[in-house]
Coordinates of C-alpha atoms in Angstrom, one line a residue:
X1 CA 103.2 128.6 63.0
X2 CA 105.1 131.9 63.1
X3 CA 108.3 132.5 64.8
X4 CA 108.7 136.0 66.1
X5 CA 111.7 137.9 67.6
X6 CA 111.0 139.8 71.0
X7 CA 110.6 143.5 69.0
X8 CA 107.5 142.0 67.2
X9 CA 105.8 140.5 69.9
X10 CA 105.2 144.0 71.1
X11 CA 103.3 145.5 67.8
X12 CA 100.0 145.6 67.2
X13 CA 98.8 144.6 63.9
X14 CA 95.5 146.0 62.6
X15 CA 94.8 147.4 66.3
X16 CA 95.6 143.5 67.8
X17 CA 99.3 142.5 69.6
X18 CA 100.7 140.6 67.1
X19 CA 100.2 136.9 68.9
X20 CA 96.4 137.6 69.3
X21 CA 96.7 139.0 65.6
X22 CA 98.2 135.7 64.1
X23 CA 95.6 133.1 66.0
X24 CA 92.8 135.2 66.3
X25 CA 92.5 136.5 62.6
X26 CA 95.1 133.9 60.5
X27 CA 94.8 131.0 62.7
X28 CA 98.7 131.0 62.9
X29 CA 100.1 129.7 66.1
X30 CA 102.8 132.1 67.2
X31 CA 106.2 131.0 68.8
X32 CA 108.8 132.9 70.5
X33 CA 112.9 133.0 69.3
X34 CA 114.2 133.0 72.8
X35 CA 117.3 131.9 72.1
X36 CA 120.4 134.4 72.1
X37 CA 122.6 132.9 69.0
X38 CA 125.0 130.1 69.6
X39 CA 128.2 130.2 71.4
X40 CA 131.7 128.9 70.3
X41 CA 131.9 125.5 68.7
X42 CA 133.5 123.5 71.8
X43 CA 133.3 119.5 72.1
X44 CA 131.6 118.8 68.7
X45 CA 128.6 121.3 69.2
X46 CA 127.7 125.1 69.5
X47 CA 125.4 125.2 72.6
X48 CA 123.0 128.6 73.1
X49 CA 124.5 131.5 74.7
X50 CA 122.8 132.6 78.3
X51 CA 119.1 133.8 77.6
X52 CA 119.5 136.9 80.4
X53 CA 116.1 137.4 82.3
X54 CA 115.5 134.1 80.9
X55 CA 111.6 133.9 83.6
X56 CA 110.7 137.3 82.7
X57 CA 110.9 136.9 79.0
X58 CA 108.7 133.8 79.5
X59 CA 106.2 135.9 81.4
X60 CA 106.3 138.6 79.1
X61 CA 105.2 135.9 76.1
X62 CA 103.0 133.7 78.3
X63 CA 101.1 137.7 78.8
X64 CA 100.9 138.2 75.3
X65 CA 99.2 135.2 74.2
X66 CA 102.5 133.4 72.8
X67 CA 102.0 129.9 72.5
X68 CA 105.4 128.9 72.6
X69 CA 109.3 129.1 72.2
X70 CA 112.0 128.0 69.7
X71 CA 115.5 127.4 70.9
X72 CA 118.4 126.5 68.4
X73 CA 121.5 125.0 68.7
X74 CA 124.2 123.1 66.6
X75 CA 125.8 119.7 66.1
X76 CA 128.7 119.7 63.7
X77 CA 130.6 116.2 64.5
X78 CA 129.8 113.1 66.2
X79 CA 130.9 113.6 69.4
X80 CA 128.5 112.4 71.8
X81 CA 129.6 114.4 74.7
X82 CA 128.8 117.6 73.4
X83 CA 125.4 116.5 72.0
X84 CA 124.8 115.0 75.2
X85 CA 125.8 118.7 76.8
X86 CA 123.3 120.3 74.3
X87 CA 120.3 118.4 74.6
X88 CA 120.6 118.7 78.5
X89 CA 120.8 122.4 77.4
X90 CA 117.7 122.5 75.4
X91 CA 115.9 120.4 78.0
X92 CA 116.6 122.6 81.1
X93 CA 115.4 125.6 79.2
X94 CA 112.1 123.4 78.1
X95 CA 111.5 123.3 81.7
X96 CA 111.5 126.6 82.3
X97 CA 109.0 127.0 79.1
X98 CA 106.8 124.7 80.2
X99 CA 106.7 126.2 83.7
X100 CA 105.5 129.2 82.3
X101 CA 102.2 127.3 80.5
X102 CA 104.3 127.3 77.1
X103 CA 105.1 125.1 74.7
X104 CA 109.2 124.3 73.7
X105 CA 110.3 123.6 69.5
X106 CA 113.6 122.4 70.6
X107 CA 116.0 123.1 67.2
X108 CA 118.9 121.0 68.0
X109 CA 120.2 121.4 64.2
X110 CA 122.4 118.9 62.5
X111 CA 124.8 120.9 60.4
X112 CA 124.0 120.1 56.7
X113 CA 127.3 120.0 55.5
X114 CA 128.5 117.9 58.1
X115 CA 130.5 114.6 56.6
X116 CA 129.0 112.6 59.1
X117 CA 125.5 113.6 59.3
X118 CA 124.1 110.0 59.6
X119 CA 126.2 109.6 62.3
X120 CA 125.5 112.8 64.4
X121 CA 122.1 112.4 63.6
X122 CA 122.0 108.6 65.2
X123 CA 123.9 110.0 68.1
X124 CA 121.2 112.5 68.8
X125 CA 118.3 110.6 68.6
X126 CA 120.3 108.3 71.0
X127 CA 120.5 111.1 74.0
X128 CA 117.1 112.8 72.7
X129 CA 115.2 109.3 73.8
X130 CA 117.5 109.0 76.8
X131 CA 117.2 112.5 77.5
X132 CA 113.3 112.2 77.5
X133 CA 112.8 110.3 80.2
X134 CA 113.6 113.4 82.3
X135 CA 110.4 114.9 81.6
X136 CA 107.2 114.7 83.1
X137 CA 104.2 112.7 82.1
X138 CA 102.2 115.9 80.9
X139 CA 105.3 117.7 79.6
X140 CA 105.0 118.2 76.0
X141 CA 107.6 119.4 73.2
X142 CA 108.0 120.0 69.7
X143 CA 111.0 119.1 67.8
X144 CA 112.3 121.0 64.8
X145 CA 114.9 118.4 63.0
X146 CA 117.1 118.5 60.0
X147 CA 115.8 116.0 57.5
X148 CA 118.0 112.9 58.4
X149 CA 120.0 111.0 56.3
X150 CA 117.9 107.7 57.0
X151 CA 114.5 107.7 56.8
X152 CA 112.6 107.0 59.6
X153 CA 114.9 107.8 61.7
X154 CA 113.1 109.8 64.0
X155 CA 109.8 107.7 64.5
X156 CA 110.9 106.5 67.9
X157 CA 110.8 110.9 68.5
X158 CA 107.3 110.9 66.6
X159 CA 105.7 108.2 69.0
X160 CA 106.7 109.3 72.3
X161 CA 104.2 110.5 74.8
X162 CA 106.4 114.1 75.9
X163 CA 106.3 115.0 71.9
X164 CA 103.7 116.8 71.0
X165 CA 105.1 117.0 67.1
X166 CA 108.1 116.6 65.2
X167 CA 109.0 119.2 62.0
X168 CA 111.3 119.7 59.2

């Protein structure tokens, strides 16, 4: 897949919009950055800032044949409070994705540098499962994850029913 930024989506390549451009003639799946950067680091985390006109960005991809979105956000410590806070973040903008006919990569990034990865990275596949079961039985999402400490880790994420694939 290709990730493209709201400016690109509205090009036309070789006499195409770029979506219809990437699947039609590459056979690349094109996604959407919707996300606005990340806010202040507060409680552990740095959650997204406010997507303004969040719905009529949506419609605007859904229109030009987008297939889905990619959101990112940031752990940097174990606290599970703030991962909780930006899961539930991620989530309640999947909804609005997958109201639109889209499909959500949710990017909840583990910072790389973090001393305790492992643990973060337990933490959030804690509240990702729990988290989950908010969904509906059709509702489908990707997960883009930092390669964990442990292998394996995320299996229980690979084999659930609402995710539709799970990436490095």
């Amino acid at each position: 897949g290709a990730i493209l930024i709201e400016d690109t989506v509205e090009h036309e390549i070789c006499g195409l919009p770029a979506a219809r451009y990437l699947w039609e003639t590459k056979r690349v799946v094109p996604f959407l950055k919707v996300d606005r950067g990340l806010s202040e680091e507060r409680g552990g985390v740095q959650l997204m800032r406010d997507v303004p006109q969040l719905d009529a960005v949506l419609d605007s991809a859904a229109a030009a044949g987008i297939f889905g979105t990619k959101t990112r956000s940031l752990i940097k410590s174990p606290n599970v409070e703030g991962i909780r806070a930006l899961v539930h973040q991620q989530l309640d903008l999947a909804r609005h994705v997958l109201a639109r006919g889209l499909v959500p990569v949710l990017e909840p990034e583990v910072a790389v540098g973090c001393p305790e990865k492992a643990r973060c990275e337990q933490l959030l596949l804690y509240v990702l499962l729990e988290s989950l079961r908010s969904l509906g039985p059709d509702d489908r999402v990707i997960f883009r994850l930092t390669i964990p400490c442990e292998d394996d880790l995320y299996r229980p994420l690979v084999e659930h029913p609402n995710v539709l694939r799970d990436v490095a």
